[in-house]
XYZ file of C-alpha atoms in Angstrom:
571
model
C -57.900 71.582 55.780
C -56.169 68.272 56.428
C -52.514 68.466 57.338
C -50.400 65.896 55.540
C -48.605 63.468 57.841
C -44.991 64.288 58.621
C -42.654 61.630 57.265
C -39.745 60.459 59.338
C -36.368 61.622 58.093
C -34.121 58.698 57.164
C -31.145 58.157 59.420
C -27.710 59.231 58.200
C -25.741 56.362 56.741
C -22.130 57.338 55.976
C -21.697 54.240 53.793
C -24.475 55.222 51.410
C -23.996 58.946 50.964
C -21.016 61.275 50.858
C -21.277 64.858 52.134
C -23.013 66.924 49.508
C -19.948 69.085 48.851
C -18.230 65.991 47.486
C -20.934 64.839 45.047
C -19.077 64.395 41.768
C -19.637 63.918 38.081
C -17.182 63.322 35.254
C -15.327 66.228 33.664
C -13.381 68.567 35.937
C -12.846 72.302 35.642
C -9.185 73.288 35.908
C -7.712 74.976 38.949
C -4.212 75.201 40.302
C -5.256 74.502 43.869
C -4.826 70.819 43.105
C -1.564 68.947 42.894
C 0.135 69.262 39.466
C -0.777 65.767 38.312
C -4.505 66.298 38.943
C -5.050 69.902 37.930
C -5.456 69.406 34.221
C -9.212 69.010 34.156
C -10.981 66.387 32.148
C -8.081 64.393 30.765
C -6.154 64.260 34.002
C -9.124 63.411 36.169
C -12.478 61.714 35.875
C -14.411 63.887 38.320
C -15.559 67.428 38.915
C -17.298 69.128 41.798
C -20.763 70.297 40.947
C -21.684 71.955 44.208
C -20.064 73.212 47.381
C -16.728 74.948 47.733
C -14.269 73.697 45.146
C -11.229 75.087 46.902
C -12.076 73.792 50.360
C -12.729 70.259 49.158
C -9.764 69.885 46.785
C -7.701 68.079 49.383
C -10.491 65.617 50.167
C -11.161 64.327 46.654
C -11.270 60.572 46.288
C -11.984 59.789 49.979
C -15.252 59.088 51.727
C -15.780 61.544 54.571
C -17.526 60.431 57.736
C -19.160 63.492 59.302
C -19.004 64.188 62.989
C -22.056 63.491 65.144
C -22.692 67.178 65.723
C -22.364 67.980 62.037
C -24.720 65.231 60.939
C -27.539 66.272 63.205
C -27.497 69.883 62.016
C -26.627 69.453 58.332
C -28.420 66.257 57.408
C -31.853 67.600 56.359
C -30.428 70.321 54.070
C -27.873 67.941 52.598
C -30.494 65.340 51.814
C -32.770 67.920 50.245
C -30.020 69.181 47.941
C -28.864 65.651 47.183
C -32.374 64.593 46.242
C -32.558 67.497 43.789
C -29.253 66.447 42.229
C -30.417 62.840 41.956
C -33.764 63.896 40.498
C -32.059 66.108 37.930
C -29.686 63.328 36.924
C -32.518 60.804 36.632
C -34.458 63.181 34.390
C -31.430 63.696 32.160
C -30.774 59.974 31.925
C -34.415 59.284 31.043
C -34.399 61.973 28.344
C -31.166 60.583 26.942
C -32.550 57.025 26.991
C -35.581 58.121 24.961
C -33.335 60.006 22.538
C -31.151 56.918 22.058
C -34.190 54.708 21.460
C -35.536 57.100 18.831
C -32.148 57.317 17.085
C -31.703 53.540 17.200
C -35.072 52.977 15.533
C -34.176 55.339 12.699
C -30.708 53.808 12.319
C -32.126 50.289 12.047
C -34.695 51.381 9.463
C -32.019 53.033 7.334
C -29.659 50.084 7.668
C -32.354 47.818 6.269
C -32.547 50.046 3.191
C -28.752 50.110 3.013
C -28.481 46.291 3.050
C -30.999 45.983 0.234
C -29.101 48.589 -1.772
C -25.772 46.794 -1.352
C -27.327 43.422 -2.195
C -28.934 44.906 -5.284
C -25.623 46.424 -6.348
C -23.835 43.093 -5.844
C -26.063 41.432 -8.476
C -24.040 43.178 -11.194
C -20.970 41.169 -10.248
C -22.435 37.722 -9.682
C -21.551 34.775 -11.909
C -23.625 32.239 -13.807
C -23.537 29.812 -10.913
C -25.214 32.278 -8.580
C -27.693 33.181 -11.296
C -28.758 29.543 -11.760
C -28.901 28.934 -8.004
C -31.201 31.939 -7.595
C -33.968 29.909 -9.284
C -33.929 27.224 -6.612
C -32.293 28.711 -3.463
C -33.800 31.704 -1.682
C -30.417 32.925 -0.464
C -29.272 33.597 -4.038
C -32.435 35.316 -5.197
C -32.378 39.020 -6.000
C -33.765 41.351 -3.400
C -35.876 44.203 -4.735
C -34.089 47.507 -5.196
C -35.134 50.205 -2.674
C -37.502 52.720 -4.240
C -36.486 56.294 -4.985
C -37.970 57.762 -1.800
C -36.152 55.214 0.334
C -32.867 56.012 -1.390
C -33.360 59.751 -0.829
C -34.069 59.166 2.859
C -30.950 56.975 3.036
C -28.818 59.747 1.547
C -30.224 62.362 3.944
C -29.704 60.052 6.918
C -25.985 59.569 6.350
C -25.433 63.025 4.823
C -27.948 65.562 6.190
C -28.849 68.500 3.929
C -26.503 71.337 4.847
C -29.129 73.705 6.193
C -30.326 70.968 8.583
C -26.903 70.184 10.062
C -27.041 70.514 13.861
C -24.640 73.070 15.374
C -23.835 73.760 19.019
C -23.955 77.229 20.562
C -22.408 77.418 24.036
C -22.316 80.573 26.181
C -20.020 80.839 29.213
C -20.226 83.474 31.954
C -19.279 83.741 35.593
C -21.029 80.909 37.439
C -23.242 80.134 34.476
C -23.266 78.358 31.107
C -25.908 77.568 28.496
C -26.018 75.250 25.515
C -28.433 75.183 22.622
C -28.719 73.103 19.467
C -29.418 75.095 16.288
C -29.529 74.262 12.607
C -26.906 75.597 10.231
C -29.791 77.201 8.350
C -30.020 79.908 11.029
C -26.453 80.004 12.324
C -25.759 83.595 11.262
C -28.111 85.023 13.882
C -25.721 83.739 16.554
C -22.658 85.430 15.038
C -23.463 88.959 16.191
C -24.686 89.259 19.772
C -24.125 87.098 22.821
C -25.933 87.446 26.179
C -24.798 90.295 28.446
C -23.685 87.825 31.111
C -21.570 85.744 28.708
C -17.798 86.235 28.522
C -17.381 83.792 25.633
C -19.698 82.363 22.986
C -18.474 79.143 21.380
C -20.109 77.921 18.166
C -19.241 74.449 16.898
C -20.328 73.405 13.401
C -19.709 69.789 12.251
C -18.344 70.774 8.838
C -15.257 69.590 6.970
C -13.208 71.340 4.273
C -15.304 72.607 1.407
C -17.440 75.427 0.048
C -19.793 75.759 3.023
C -16.932 75.532 5.507
C -15.172 78.415 3.753
C -18.340 80.524 3.533
C -19.254 80.039 7.195
C -15.698 80.913 8.201
C -15.628 84.152 6.184
C -19.106 85.224 7.282
C -18.184 84.685 10.928
C -14.880 86.559 10.757
C -16.447 89.578 9.030
C -19.099 89.944 11.748
C -16.681 91.128 14.456
C -13.239 92.451 15.297
C -10.171 90.324 14.684
C -8.907 88.290 17.623
C -5.387 88.391 18.996
C -3.201 86.870 16.272
C -1.345 83.609 16.811
C 1.641 84.777 14.800
C 3.905 81.813 15.591
C 1.318 79.016 15.458
C -0.748 80.403 12.595
C 0.477 81.386 9.182
C 1.107 84.696 7.493
C -2.163 86.537 6.962
C -4.139 83.783 8.680
C -3.331 83.777 12.429
C -5.707 80.998 13.470
C -5.155 77.526 14.900
C -5.952 74.198 13.280
C -4.960 70.583 13.737
C -5.998 67.061 12.855
C -7.728 64.767 15.345
C -7.518 60.977 15.475
C -10.709 59.263 16.586
C -12.443 55.903 16.280
C -15.475 55.037 14.179
C -17.286 51.726 14.035
C -16.002 49.883 10.991
C -19.541 49.107 9.777
C -20.608 52.754 10.024
C -17.498 53.846 8.159
C -18.206 51.303 5.424
C -21.837 52.377 5.195
C -20.890 56.036 4.717
C -18.599 55.156 1.820
C -21.098 52.831 0.169
C -23.965 55.312 0.359
C -21.852 58.109 -1.069
C -20.336 56.105 -3.914
C -23.481 54.152 -4.859
C -25.900 57.085 -4.864
C -23.954 60.164 -5.963
C -24.334 59.353 -9.686
C -28.056 58.527 -9.499
C -29.675 61.166 -11.726
C -33.173 60.270 -10.467
C -32.241 61.432 -6.964
C -30.257 64.553 -7.723
C -32.964 67.199 -8.228
C -34.766 66.515 -4.956
C -31.517 66.213 -3.018
C -30.235 69.500 -4.431
C -33.500 71.200 -3.497
C -33.349 69.868 0.065
C -29.874 71.363 0.583
C -31.172 74.890 1.188
C -34.827 74.234 1.970
C -34.370 75.017 5.691
C -31.946 77.901 5.189
C -32.909 81.189 6.883
C -29.494 82.854 6.791
C -29.331 86.217 5.011
C -26.047 85.595 3.189
C -24.750 81.993 3.473
C -26.477 80.543 0.400
C -25.465 83.514 -1.753
C -21.870 83.309 -0.517
C -21.666 79.586 -1.340
C -23.007 80.226 -4.847
C -20.461 83.001 -5.425
C -17.607 80.906 -4.048
C -18.570 77.935 -6.223
C -18.463 80.105 -9.329
C -15.139 81.604 -8.271
C -13.594 78.165 -7.790
C -15.334 76.582 -10.795
C -17.096 74.010 -8.621
C -20.666 72.757 -8.737
C -22.465 73.435 -5.403
C -24.503 70.235 -5.698
C -25.793 68.173 -2.797
C -23.073 65.531 -3.075
C -20.232 68.019 -3.490
C -21.339 69.882 -0.377
C -21.778 66.811 1.854
C -18.632 64.944 0.785
C -16.614 66.720 3.491
C -18.510 64.690 6.131
C -16.434 61.667 5.116
C -13.608 60.983 7.576
C -10.199 60.141 6.156
C -8.417 56.846 6.534
C -4.840 57.025 7.788
C -3.420 56.241 4.358
C -5.502 58.750 2.387
C -3.524 61.818 1.423
C -0.936 63.768 3.354
C -1.527 65.195 6.783
C -3.991 68.070 6.509
C -2.417 71.481 6.814
C -3.181 74.770 5.139
C -6.107 73.446 3.114
C -8.421 75.367 0.821
C -11.961 74.623 -0.449
C -10.324 73.004 -3.490
C -8.671 70.367 -1.320
C -10.269 67.418 0.383
C -10.901 63.740 -0.037
C -11.051 63.334 -3.805
C -10.998 59.807 -5.282
C -11.997 57.229 -2.685
C -12.601 53.472 -2.946
C -15.511 51.595 -1.402
C -13.182 49.212 0.366
C -12.204 50.024 3.934
C -8.644 49.232 4.944
C -7.904 46.261 7.182
C -5.987 48.043 9.915
C -3.479 45.991 11.883
C -4.705 47.725 15.039
C -7.820 45.539 14.782
C -5.613 42.509 15.469
C -5.705 43.690 19.085
C -9.018 42.343 20.508
C -10.033 45.560 22.261
C -10.083 47.453 18.947
C -11.951 44.798 16.987
C -14.629 46.335 14.719
C -13.160 49.819 15.148
C -11.456 52.011 12.567
C -8.961 54.759 13.397
C -9.744 57.809 11.250
C -8.607 61.412 10.872
C -10.637 64.612 10.895
C -9.588 68.260 10.592
C -10.300 70.609 13.488
C -10.151 74.323 12.690
C -10.683 77.266 15.035
C -11.508 80.933 14.402
C -11.616 83.440 17.250
C -12.669 87.079 17.394
C -11.756 89.919 19.701
C -15.350 90.325 20.922
C -15.390 86.949 22.709
C -16.693 84.733 19.895
C -15.120 81.404 18.904
C -16.073 79.287 15.893
C -14.801 75.727 15.547
C -15.506 73.398 12.636
C -14.862 69.682 12.286
C -16.885 66.749 10.914
C -15.468 64.557 13.686
C -18.128 62.390 15.340
C -16.111 59.401 16.531
C -14.898 58.188 19.916
C -12.168 60.324 21.525
C -11.785 58.584 24.881
C -10.844 54.951 25.406
C -12.891 53.176 28.050
C -13.958 49.666 29.012
C -17.305 50.532 27.361
C -15.516 51.249 24.060
C -17.545 48.736 21.963
C -20.775 50.261 23.257
C -19.571 53.790 22.491
C -18.659 52.814 18.927
C -22.268 51.769 18.334
C -23.775 54.985 19.685
C -25.681 57.070 17.087
C -23.743 60.031 15.723
C -26.476 62.507 16.737
C -26.030 61.675 20.437
C -22.229 61.721 20.661
C -21.951 65.355 21.852
C -24.148 64.619 24.880
C -21.865 61.828 26.094
C -18.703 63.314 27.598
C -17.263 59.806 27.913
C -17.122 59.707 24.093
C -16.740 63.260 22.817
C -13.948 65.652 23.784
C -15.951 68.457 22.149
C -18.969 67.649 24.318
C -16.780 67.385 27.407
C -15.418 70.894 26.886
C -18.917 72.230 27.482
C -19.761 69.832 30.307
C -16.536 70.754 32.143
C -17.854 74.307 32.645
C -21.611 73.728 32.538
C -21.883 74.170 36.304
C -19.460 76.994 37.092
C -19.055 78.786 33.770
C -15.963 80.980 33.611
C -15.556 81.168 37.403
C -12.558 78.817 37.381
C -10.898 80.195 34.241
C -7.482 81.775 34.701
C -8.557 84.435 32.219
C -12.156 84.806 31.070
C -11.139 85.215 27.461
C -11.747 83.411 24.205
C -8.001 82.705 23.902
C -7.915 80.833 27.225
C -10.880 78.642 26.250
C -9.418 78.046 22.798
C -6.228 76.652 24.365
C -8.261 74.487 26.745
C -10.296 73.080 23.848
C -7.344 72.498 21.553
C -5.225 70.745 24.176
C -8.139 68.553 25.269
C -8.678 67.384 21.706
C -5.024 67.300 20.740
C -3.983 64.530 23.118
C -6.825 62.160 22.196
C -7.427 59.243 21.850
C -6.409 58.100 25.326
C -7.775 56.268 28.418
C -6.703 58.842 31.040
C -10.181 60.097 31.950
C -11.351 56.717 33.216
C -8.203 55.865 35.114
C -6.606 53.764 32.350
C -9.315 51.100 32.379
C -8.602 50.505 28.671
C -5.382 49.871 26.723
C -3.428 52.794 25.326
C -2.878 53.059 21.606
C 0.880 52.504 21.864
C 0.364 49.422 24.053
C -2.005 47.932 21.480
C 0.432 48.540 18.636
C 3.254 47.049 20.706
C 1.213 43.859 21.099
C 0.456 43.828 17.347
C 4.155 44.093 16.523
C 4.967 41.212 18.868
C 2.312 39.107 17.144
C 3.769 39.908 13.731
C 7.192 38.890 14.987
C 5.799 35.605 16.287
C 4.275 34.800 12.897
C 7.725 34.865 11.304
C 8.412 31.469 12.866
C 5.157 29.745 11.934
C 5.206 26.687 9.681
C 5.637 27.656 6.055
C 2.545 27.764 3.853
C 1.918 29.097 0.327
C 1.814 32.897 0.198
C 2.297 33.065 3.964
C 5.348 35.287 3.675
C 3.620 37.583 1.194
C 0.633 38.022 3.506
C 2.921 38.636 6.457
C 4.911 41.283 4.585
C 1.648 43.017 3.646
C 0.654 43.083 7.297
C 4.021 44.582 8.150
C 3.660 47.265 5.494
C 0.140 48.140 6.633
C 1.301 48.447 10.221
C 4.252 50.537 9.048
C 1.897 52.976 7.294
C -0.271 53.291 10.393
C 2.627 53.892 12.764
C 4.257 56.349 10.374
C 1.136 58.479 10.173
C 0.413 58.432 13.918
C 4.017 59.416 14.636
C 3.845 62.265 12.108
C 0.522 63.415 13.553
C 2.034 63.591 17.049
C 5.082 65.442 15.781
C 2.966 68.095 14.059
C 0.806 68.573 17.159
C 3.924 68.975 19.279
C 5.217 71.633 16.890
C 1.825 73.380 16.939
C 1.705 73.515 20.740
C 5.298 74.720 20.990
C 4.511 77.598 18.607
C 1.235 78.338 20.401
C 3.111 78.519 23.693
C 5.276 81.312 22.260
C 2.133 83.245 21.313
C 0.505 82.755 24.718
C 3.643 83.953 26.509
C 3.565 87.042 24.299
C -0.089 87.601 25.219
C 0.794 87.391 28.917
C 3.558 89.963 28.538
C 1.203 92.310 26.691
C -1.497 91.908 29.360
C 1.003 92.613 32.114
C 2.128 95.813 30.394
C -1.500 96.904 29.991
C -2.239 96.204 33.661
C -4.609 93.296 33.051
C -4.126 90.726 35.838
C -5.628 87.209 35.591
C -9.305 86.966 36.521
C -8.560 83.904 38.655
C -4.853 83.752 39.629
C -5.318 80.318 41.185
C -6.858 78.835 38.036
C -4.876 76.805 35.549
C -3.232 79.137 33.043
C -3.046 78.572 29.302
C 0.735 78.221 29.652
C 0.347 75.409 32.186
C -2.252 73.752 30.016
C 0.040 73.801 26.965
C 3.040 72.538 28.930
C 0.978 69.605 30.176
C -0.288 68.759 26.681
C 3.222 69.013 25.232
C 4.620 66.650 27.862
C 1.815 64.157 27.161
C 2.301 64.257 23.398
C 6.102 64.092 23.715
C 5.776 60.897 25.749
C 3.465 59.353 23.135
C 5.719 60.500 20.304
C 8.775 58.852 21.869
C 6.835 55.586 22.297
C 5.689 55.514 18.671
C 9.155 56.348 17.388
C 10.531 53.337 19.266
C 7.730 51.150 17.893
C 8.491 52.355 14.380
C 12.181 51.480 14.703
C 11.311 48.049 16.117
C 8.873 47.329 13.280
C 11.321 48.399 10.563
C 14.027 46.135 11.958
C 11.610 43.226 12.098
C 10.448 43.910 8.531
C 14.053 43.841 7.343
C 14.433 40.409 8.946
C 11.298 39.143 7.147
C 12.508 40.492 3.804
C 15.934 38.920 4.313
C 14.477 35.516 5.156
C 12.269 35.666 2.031
C 15.341 36.089 -0.148
C-alpha cells in the first residue's frame, strides 16, 4: 500500500492567525467576569467566544496575542487543525446561506413581476381619456394583461403564507449544548409537551400577530403544562405574562407590496375558495383547527384566509394606539393602501426604509417551556449594511443575527447552551430575550458604525428649521407645517413607546427581585454565580432606554417650539 506523502506544516504567522481560544463570532453570551460596560452580551458587544476558556480569555478580548516561541512549537499543529475545522464549518454555512438567498431571491422576483402587473391593471380603472387615447399609439400607456387566477393565488400565498405552513422556530438549550429546528405551524402542538432530557429550556417562536390563531396557539400551549412563576407587577390581573411592542425597519417597497396585495385581492371571490382550503391543508395538529373554529364562532368572526393572515401586517406609527392588553377582536382594522411619508426618510441613511411597530408577546410555563409570538420580520440592528439588510428576504432574516434580535438570541447560546446562564430557568432566558428586543433598533452591536435613531431625528429637525428661512413659494408654508406635524407624530409615538418599555422593565425588575428572594428562602443558589443575572440585565436595559427617552423628550420639545414659530410666522 502506498503511503501518502507528508505535507509540510505551514509556519506560524502571528499576523494572519490569532490563538484559537480567541477565535470570535458575533453575538456574545453574558457573563459577569467582564467589565460592566461589556458584559451585556449581544447588544453591548459584537463578539463571542466559540471555543477555549471563556473566563481565562475575557481580559484579552480585542487584542492580537503573539504566542511565545515555546508555545508556538508545541501548540501550533493542534491549533491549526481546530481552526481549519472552524473555517470549514463557517464556509459550509455561508455556502448554504448563499444558496438559500439565491433561491428566495428568484421567488421574490417572480412574485414581484406578478405584483407589478396586478398594480398596473388596477391603475387602469383610474386613468383618464388622455391616457386611454395614448394607449392606442404609445406602448407605455397600453394595458398590461391581468395576472391569471393561479398567479394571483400564488401571489397571495407568497406574501401571506397559509397558516398551517407558517415557519416556526423550536430552540432547545441545555448545558454546553443547543439545537434549533424549523417546523411548520401545522405540527407545532407536538413540540408543546416534551423537550429533550438534556434541555433546560425549550423556546418556541411563532411569527403570529394578534388574531384567532394567535389566541388558540396561546391557550393550547398554556394548557399543556404547569403555570410559570407569575409576573404580578409587570403582567396584569389573571394574566401574569409579559408583552411589549417592538420598533423595527421594513423596506418601504415591501411594506407597500404587502398592503397592495392584501387590499387588492381580499375581495376577489374567484380566489377565496382555494385560499380558504389551503389554510389548513398542511395542518396535522390534533386540536388547533377545532379551537380556531370554536373561537371564531364565540367571537362572531369568520375564520377565512384573509381574516387569519391579516395579523401579518405591521403597523405604521400613526395607526391606532400603542398595543397593550389586546384581544383577538383587536388589531389593524381599516387600512389605506398609501404608505406614510415618514420624515425619518429625509435622513439619507434611512432612505427607502419604513419604521413600523409589531407586538411581541411571551408565555412561559413552569416546566421550562417558553412560547413567543410576533409577526416582526424587519431589521432590528442598525449597521453600515442597513440598505442590504432591508432587501433581504423575510424567510432568511432569522438566520442573520446582524438583522434579527430574535435570531441573535439563539445564536448567542448556540455554542455553550445554558452554561453561562446565571440561572438555567425559563424566566432568566425570558428576561434576556425581552431586554435584547426592547432596546432595539440601535447600532451598538457593530460599534456604532451607523447613526442612532435620535441622531437622525435631530438632523431632520435641524433641516426643518432651516427650511423656515427659504424663499417664499406658493403652498411652501403649508407643506412645511405638514412635515412638522408628521415629524411630531413620529416623535410622540417613539417617546411613548420608550416610556411604556421603561415602565414594563421597572415592574419586571420588582418581580425578578421577588423571585430571587423566594429562591434564596428555598435554598436555590444561582447555577452560575459569575454569570449575568436577570437583575443586572434589566438594570442595563432600563439605563439604555432611559437615555433614549430623555433624548427624544428633548427633541419633542425642540420640535414643538419650532412648530410654534412656523405657525406664528404664517399668521
